[in-house]
Amino acid sequence: MYPLRRNRRLRATQAIRSLVQETTISPNDFQTPLFVVEGKNIKDEISSMPGYYRFSLDRLVEEVKLIWSLGIKSVLLFVKVEHHLKDNKGTEAINPNGLMQRAIKTVKDAVPAMLVMTDVALDPYSIFGHDGIVEKGKILNDASVDILSQMALSHAQAGADFVAPSDMMDGRILAIRETLEHEGYYDTGIMSYSAKYASAFYGPFRDALDSAPVDTQDIPKDKKTYQMDIANRTEAIRETQMDIDEGADIVMVKPGLCYLDIVRDLKNTFDIPIAVYQVSGEYAMIKAAAQRGWLDENAVIMEQSMAIKRAGADIISSYYSKDIARLIANL
Ligand code: PBG
């Protein structure tokens, strides 16, 4: 009771503040998403993600080495698929010599110890920009799960350490796990996008990969029939429980900042590592404000990272991961 207890005593100096600090972040907490394109000597800035790039395989090497040198030990790979290779079946997604499969090998050759995770979903490969196969205006579940399992297997065969299904089809974790087991990939892990919301924050990512749902009659223009309703909270528990039961090693909440209540719910409910994806729109918002001088970018990204970790994240996938690692090193 005041004045016996004066809370400001514990805030008086940097020394006492660091002594009682409850949450810390380190580069070990972070994973870097990477966008890969076909071609040579390409480092192409994404217009809605200033300071973030698509890399051709030759330029990916230097980037991966840089990421490793900053103390970040994991990357999450995405590919921009050339238009002529897109269809409605994900044919290119299982090409053993496809861009993703070559990207996995490129990263592993550049930095063998780097933990490589890969995105598993059809959208970059889909002429309709959907995460699964489209038929009569619907995104088919079980047919999509079949191809997604083959896709995950193909990534494992190319050397991926973890596959990260972001498609939100029902039952895909079990199907992928069984496929991997059946083919002997016991050690390939699954990071499941378990609570992935139908968010408006994915816009810049879809620019980066040219993967937005097409605006055509009779085809859903959004992903609300498979991604979660932004209004729902308990559903996240149900989704995540299922993914854990089906064999997920790591579960994920996505996007980040708007969904930290979900992160805490999962942290309090499950004893399994939780990843949080601070998505492209979150990056773009901070960048835009920082470029105008309206926000202190470094302070804001540290604050957001701390908030995500404090909410319960064990892993943070962030376009700011390199910046964060540099900021931590300079402290
Ligand atoms: C594709 C996928 C998306 C993201 C990760 N995997 C986009 C989407 O679901 O439309 C979003 C990442 C970001 O916005 O940074 N299944």
Coordinates of C-alpha atoms and ligand atoms in Angstrom, one line a residue:
M1 CA 0.0 0.0 0.0
Y2 CA 1.3 3.5 -0.9
P3 CA 3.6 4.9 0.3
L4 CA 5.1 1.6 1.5
R5 CA 5.0 0.3 -2.0
R6 CA 6.2 2.7 -4.6
N7 CA 6.2 1.0 -8.0
R8 CA 8.5 3.5 -9.5
R9 CA 11.4 2.1 -7.5
L10 CA 11.6 -0.7 -9.9
R11 CA 11.7 1.7 -12.8
A12 CA 14.2 4.2 -11.5
T13 CA 17.3 3.2 -13.6
Q14 CA 18.2 1.1 -16.6
A15 CA 20.0 -1.4 -14.2
I16 CA 16.9 -2.1 -12.1
R17 CA 14.6 -2.1 -15.1
S18 CA 16.7 -4.8 -16.8
L19 CA 16.9 -6.8 -13.6
V20 CA 13.1 -7.0 -13.3
Q21 CA 12.4 -7.2 -17.0
E22 CA 9.9 -10.1 -17.6
T23 CA 10.2 -10.7 -21.3
T24 CA 13.4 -10.7 -23.4
I25 CA 13.8 -11.3 -27.1
S26 CA 16.8 -12.6 -29.0
P27 CA 17.6 -13.5 -32.6
N28 CA 16.8 -17.2 -31.6
D29 CA 13.2 -16.2 -31.4
F30 CA 13.0 -15.1 -35.0
Q31 CA 12.4 -16.6 -38.4
T32 CA 12.9 -14.8 -41.7
P33 CA 10.3 -15.2 -44.5
L34 CA 12.0 -15.1 -47.9
F35 CA 10.5 -14.6 -51.4
V36 CA 12.2 -16.4 -54.2
V37 CA 11.9 -15.7 -58.0
E38 CA 13.1 -17.3 -61.1
G39 CA 16.0 -15.6 -63.0
K40 CA 19.5 -14.4 -62.4
N41 CA 20.9 -11.6 -60.3
I42 CA 17.5 -10.4 -59.2
K43 CA 17.0 -8.5 -56.0
D44 CA 13.7 -6.9 -56.7
E45 CA 12.0 -4.6 -54.2
I46 CA 8.3 -5.3 -53.4
S47 CA 6.5 -2.0 -54.0
S48 CA 4.1 -2.5 -51.1
M49 CA 6.9 -3.7 -48.8
P50 CA 9.7 -1.1 -49.1
G51 CA 13.0 -2.5 -48.0
Y52 CA 11.9 -6.1 -48.7
Y53 CA 12.9 -8.1 -51.8
R54 CA 12.3 -11.0 -54.0
F55 CA 15.6 -12.9 -54.7
S56 CA 16.7 -15.1 -57.5
L57 CA 18.5 -18.2 -56.3
D58 CA 22.0 -16.8 -57.0
R59 CA 21.2 -13.7 -54.9
L60 CA 19.4 -15.8 -52.2
V61 CA 22.8 -17.2 -51.2
E62 CA 24.2 -13.9 -49.9
E63 CA 20.9 -13.1 -48.1
V64 CA 20.8 -16.4 -46.3
K65 CA 24.4 -16.0 -45.2
L66 CA 23.6 -12.6 -43.9
I67 CA 20.6 -13.8 -42.0
W68 CA 22.7 -16.6 -40.4
S69 CA 25.4 -14.1 -39.5
L70 CA 22.9 -12.0 -37.6
G71 CA 22.0 -15.1 -35.5
I72 CA 18.7 -16.0 -37.1
K73 CA 18.6 -19.7 -37.6
S74 CA 15.5 -20.3 -39.6
V75 CA 13.9 -19.1 -42.9
L76 CA 10.4 -19.6 -44.3
L77 CA 10.4 -20.0 -48.0
F78 CA 7.8 -18.7 -50.5
V79 CA 8.1 -18.7 -54.3
K80 CA 6.7 -16.5 -57.0
V81 CA 5.6 -18.8 -59.7
E82 CA 5.8 -17.8 -63.3
H83 CA 2.4 -17.3 -64.8
H84 CA 2.7 -20.0 -67.5
L85 CA 3.3 -22.6 -64.8
K86 CA 0.1 -21.9 -62.9
D87 CA -3.0 -24.2 -63.2
N88 CA -5.8 -25.4 -61.0
K89 CA -4.2 -28.6 -59.8
G90 CA -0.9 -27.5 -58.4
T91 CA 1.1 -29.4 -61.0
E92 CA 4.2 -27.2 -60.6
A93 CA 4.0 -27.5 -56.8
I94 CA 5.2 -31.0 -57.0
N95 CA 7.8 -30.6 -59.7
P96 CA 11.0 -32.0 -58.1
N97 CA 12.9 -29.4 -60.0
G98 CA 10.5 -26.5 -59.3
L99 CA 11.6 -23.2 -57.9
M100 CA 10.8 -24.1 -54.3
Q101 CA 12.6 -27.4 -54.5
R102 CA 15.7 -25.7 -55.9
A103 CA 15.4 -22.9 -53.3
I104 CA 15.5 -25.4 -50.5
K105 CA 18.7 -26.9 -51.9
T106 CA 20.2 -23.5 -52.5
V107 CA 19.6 -22.5 -48.9
K108 CA 20.9 -25.8 -47.5
D109 CA 24.0 -25.5 -49.7
A110 CA 24.7 -21.9 -48.6
V111 CA 24.2 -22.5 -44.9
P112 CA 23.7 -26.2 -44.1
A113 CA 22.7 -25.6 -40.5
M114 CA 20.0 -23.2 -41.4
L115 CA 16.5 -24.6 -40.5
V116 CA 14.5 -24.5 -43.7
M117 CA 10.7 -24.3 -43.5
T118 CA 8.5 -24.1 -46.6
D119 CA 5.1 -22.8 -47.3
V120 CA 2.6 -25.5 -48.3
A121 CA -0.5 -24.0 -50.1
L122 CA -1.5 -23.8 -53.7
D123 CA -2.1 -20.1 -54.1
P124 CA 1.2 -19.1 -55.8
Y125 CA 0.6 -22.0 -58.2
S126 CA -3.1 -21.4 -58.7
I127 CA -4.5 -19.6 -61.7
F128 CA -7.3 -18.6 -59.3
G129 CA -5.1 -17.5 -56.5
H130 CA -6.7 -19.9 -54.1
D131 CA -4.9 -22.2 -51.6
G132 CA -6.7 -25.3 -53.0
I133 CA -8.3 -26.6 -56.1
V134 CA -11.3 -24.7 -57.3
E135 CA -14.4 -26.3 -58.8
K136 CA -17.8 -24.8 -59.4
G137 CA -17.1 -21.8 -57.3
K138 CA -15.9 -23.9 -54.3
I139 CA -12.5 -24.6 -52.9
L140 CA -12.4 -28.4 -52.7
N141 CA -11.1 -29.7 -49.4
D142 CA -10.1 -33.4 -49.8
A143 CA -8.8 -33.1 -53.4
S144 CA -6.7 -30.2 -52.2
V145 CA -5.4 -32.1 -49.2
D146 CA -4.2 -34.9 -51.6
I147 CA -2.1 -32.5 -53.6
L148 CA -0.9 -30.6 -50.6
S149 CA 0.4 -33.8 -49.1
Q150 CA 2.3 -34.5 -52.3
M151 CA 3.7 -31.0 -52.2
A152 CA 4.8 -31.4 -48.6
L153 CA 6.5 -34.7 -49.5
S154 CA 8.3 -33.0 -52.4
H155 CA 9.6 -30.3 -50.1
A156 CA 10.8 -33.0 -47.7
Q157 CA 12.5 -34.8 -50.5
A158 CA 14.3 -31.6 -51.6
G159 CA 15.6 -31.2 -48.0
A160 CA 13.1 -29.1 -46.1
D161 CA 13.4 -29.5 -42.3
F162 CA 9.8 -28.4 -41.7
V163 CA 6.8 -27.9 -43.9
A164 CA 4.4 -25.2 -43.0
P165 CA 0.9 -25.7 -44.4
S166 CA -0.8 -22.3 -44.6
D167 CA -3.8 -23.5 -46.6
M168 CA -6.4 -24.1 -43.8
M169 CA -8.0 -27.2 -45.5
D170 CA -9.5 -29.6 -42.9
G171 CA -7.5 -32.7 -42.2
R172 CA -4.3 -31.6 -44.0
I173 CA -2.0 -32.1 -41.1
L174 CA -3.0 -35.7 -40.6
A175 CA -2.7 -36.4 -44.3
I176 CA 0.7 -34.7 -44.6
R177 CA 2.0 -36.5 -41.4
E178 CA 0.9 -39.8 -42.8
T179 CA 2.4 -39.2 -46.2
L180 CA 5.7 -38.2 -44.6
E181 CA 5.8 -41.2 -42.3
H182 CA 4.8 -43.5 -45.1
E183 CA 7.7 -42.3 -47.2
G184 CA 10.2 -42.4 -44.3
Y185 CA 10.4 -38.7 -43.6
Y186 CA 10.0 -39.2 -39.9
D187 CA 12.2 -36.3 -39.0
T188 CA 10.5 -33.7 -41.2
G189 CA 8.5 -31.5 -38.9
I190 CA 5.2 -29.7 -39.4
M191 CA 4.6 -26.1 -38.4
S192 CA 0.9 -25.7 -38.9
Y193 CA -0.8 -22.4 -39.6
S194 CA -3.5 -23.4 -37.1
A195 CA -5.3 -20.2 -36.4
K196 CA -5.0 -18.4 -39.6
Y197 CA -7.6 -15.6 -40.0
A198 CA -9.2 -14.3 -43.2
S199 CA -7.3 -11.1 -42.7
A200 CA -7.0 -7.9 -44.8
F201 CA -3.4 -7.7 -43.7
Y202 CA -2.1 -10.2 -46.4
G203 CA -2.4 -7.7 -49.3
P204 CA 1.3 -6.8 -49.7
F205 CA 2.3 -10.5 -49.6
R206 CA -0.1 -11.2 -52.4
D207 CA 1.5 -8.4 -54.4
A208 CA 4.9 -9.9 -53.7
L209 CA 3.9 -13.3 -55.1
D210 CA 1.2 -12.2 -57.6
S211 CA -1.1 -14.6 -55.7
A212 CA -4.3 -12.7 -54.9
P213 CA -7.6 -14.5 -55.5
V214 CA -8.8 -13.6 -59.0
D215 CA -11.7 -11.2 -59.4
T216 CA -13.9 -13.4 -61.7
Q217 CA -17.5 -14.2 -61.5
D218 CA -18.4 -17.4 -59.7
I219 CA -15.1 -17.6 -57.9
P220 CA -14.8 -16.4 -54.3
K221 CA -12.7 -13.2 -54.2
D222 CA -11.7 -13.9 -50.6
K223 CA -10.6 -16.9 -48.6
K224 CA -13.4 -16.8 -46.0
T225 CA -14.6 -20.3 -46.8
Y226 CA -11.3 -21.7 -45.4
Q227 CA -9.5 -19.1 -43.4
M228 CA -11.0 -18.2 -40.0
D229 CA -13.6 -15.6 -39.3
I230 CA -11.8 -12.6 -37.7
A231 CA -14.6 -12.4 -35.1
N232 CA -13.9 -15.9 -33.6
R233 CA -11.8 -16.8 -30.6
T234 CA -12.9 -20.2 -29.2
E235 CA -12.7 -21.6 -32.8
A236 CA -8.9 -21.0 -32.6
I237 CA -8.7 -23.4 -29.8
R238 CA -10.7 -26.0 -31.7
E239 CA -8.6 -25.6 -34.9
T240 CA -5.3 -25.8 -32.9
Q241 CA -6.4 -28.8 -30.9
M242 CA -7.2 -30.6 -34.2
D243 CA -3.8 -29.8 -35.7
I244 CA -2.0 -30.9 -32.6
D245 CA -4.0 -34.2 -32.5
E246 CA -3.2 -34.7 -36.2
G247 CA 0.5 -34.3 -35.6
A248 CA 1.6 -30.7 -35.8
D249 CA 5.0 -30.0 -34.0
I250 CA 4.5 -26.3 -33.9
V251 CA 1.3 -24.3 -34.3
M252 CA 0.8 -20.8 -35.5
V253 CA -1.3 -17.7 -35.1
K254 CA -1.5 -15.3 -38.0
P255 CA -1.6 -12.3 -38.3
G256 CA 0.3 -11.0 -35.2
L257 CA -0.6 -7.8 -33.5
C258 CA -4.4 -7.9 -33.9
Y259 CA -4.5 -11.5 -32.7
L260 CA -2.5 -11.5 -29.5
D261 CA -5.5 -12.5 -27.5
I262 CA -5.6 -15.7 -29.5
V263 CA -1.8 -16.2 -28.9
R264 CA -2.4 -16.0 -25.1
D265 CA -5.4 -18.3 -25.2
L266 CA -3.3 -20.9 -27.0
K267 CA -0.3 -20.4 -24.7
N268 CA -2.6 -21.0 -21.7
T269 CA -4.2 -24.0 -23.3
F270 CA -1.5 -26.0 -25.1
D271 CA 2.0 -27.2 -24.2
I272 CA 3.5 -26.9 -27.6
P273 CA 5.6 -24.2 -29.3
I274 CA 3.6 -21.4 -30.8
A275 CA 4.7 -19.3 -33.7
V276 CA 3.3 -15.9 -34.6
Y277 CA 3.5 -14.5 -38.1
Q278 CA 3.8 -10.7 -38.1
V279 CA 2.4 -10.4 -41.7
S280 CA 3.1 -8.3 -44.7
G281 CA 0.4 -5.7 -44.0
E282 CA 1.8 -5.2 -40.5
Y283 CA 5.2 -4.6 -42.0
A284 CA 3.8 -2.2 -44.6
M285 CA 1.9 -0.1 -42.0
I286 CA 5.0 0.4 -39.9
K287 CA 7.1 1.2 -42.9
A288 CA 4.7 3.7 -44.3
A289 CA 4.4 5.6 -41.1
A290 CA 8.2 5.5 -40.5
Q291 CA 8.9 6.8 -44.0
R292 CA 6.7 9.8 -43.3
G293 CA 8.5 10.4 -40.0
W294 CA 5.3 9.6 -38.1
L295 CA 6.7 6.7 -36.1
D296 CA 10.1 5.8 -34.7
E297 CA 10.6 2.6 -36.7
N298 CA 13.2 0.9 -34.5
A299 CA 11.3 1.6 -31.3
V300 CA 8.0 0.4 -32.8
I301 CA 9.4 -2.9 -34.1
M302 CA 11.1 -3.6 -30.8
E303 CA 7.8 -2.9 -29.0
Q304 CA 5.7 -5.0 -31.3
S305 CA 8.2 -7.9 -31.1
M306 CA 8.2 -7.7 -27.3
A307 CA 4.4 -7.6 -27.3
I308 CA 4.2 -10.7 -29.5
K309 CA 6.7 -12.6 -27.3
R310 CA 4.9 -11.4 -24.1
A311 CA 1.6 -12.7 -25.5
G312 CA 3.1 -16.1 -25.7
A313 CA 5.0 -16.6 -28.9
D314 CA 8.0 -18.9 -28.9
I315 CA 8.8 -18.2 -32.6
I316 CA 8.2 -14.9 -34.4
S317 CA 8.1 -15.0 -38.2
S318 CA 8.8 -11.4 -39.2
Y319 CA 9.9 -9.3 -42.2
Y320 CA 11.7 -7.2 -39.5
S321 CA 13.7 -10.1 -38.2
K322 CA 17.0 -8.9 -39.5
D323 CA 16.4 -5.4 -38.2
I324 CA 15.5 -6.8 -34.8
A325 CA 18.6 -8.9 -34.7
R326 CA 20.7 -5.9 -35.5
L327 CA 19.0 -3.8 -32.9
I328 CA 19.5 -6.4 -30.2
A329 CA 23.2 -6.7 -31.1
N330 CA 23.7 -3.0 -30.7
L331 CA 22.2 -2.9 -27.3
Ligands
PBG1 C1 -0.6 -18.4 -48.6 C2 0.0 -17.5 -47.5 C3 -0.4 -16.2 -47.3 C4 0.5 -15.7 -46.3 C5 1.3 -16.7 -46.0 N1 1.0 -17.8 -46.7 C6 -1.4 -15.3 -47.9 C7 -2.8 -15.7 -47.9 O1 -3.2 -16.6 -47.2 O2 -3.5 -15.1 -48.7 C8 0.5 -14.3 -45.8 C9 1.8 -13.8 -45.3 C10 1.8 -12.3 -45.2 O3 0.9 -11.5 -45.5 O4 2.9 -11.8 -44.8 N2 -1.4 -19.4 -48.2

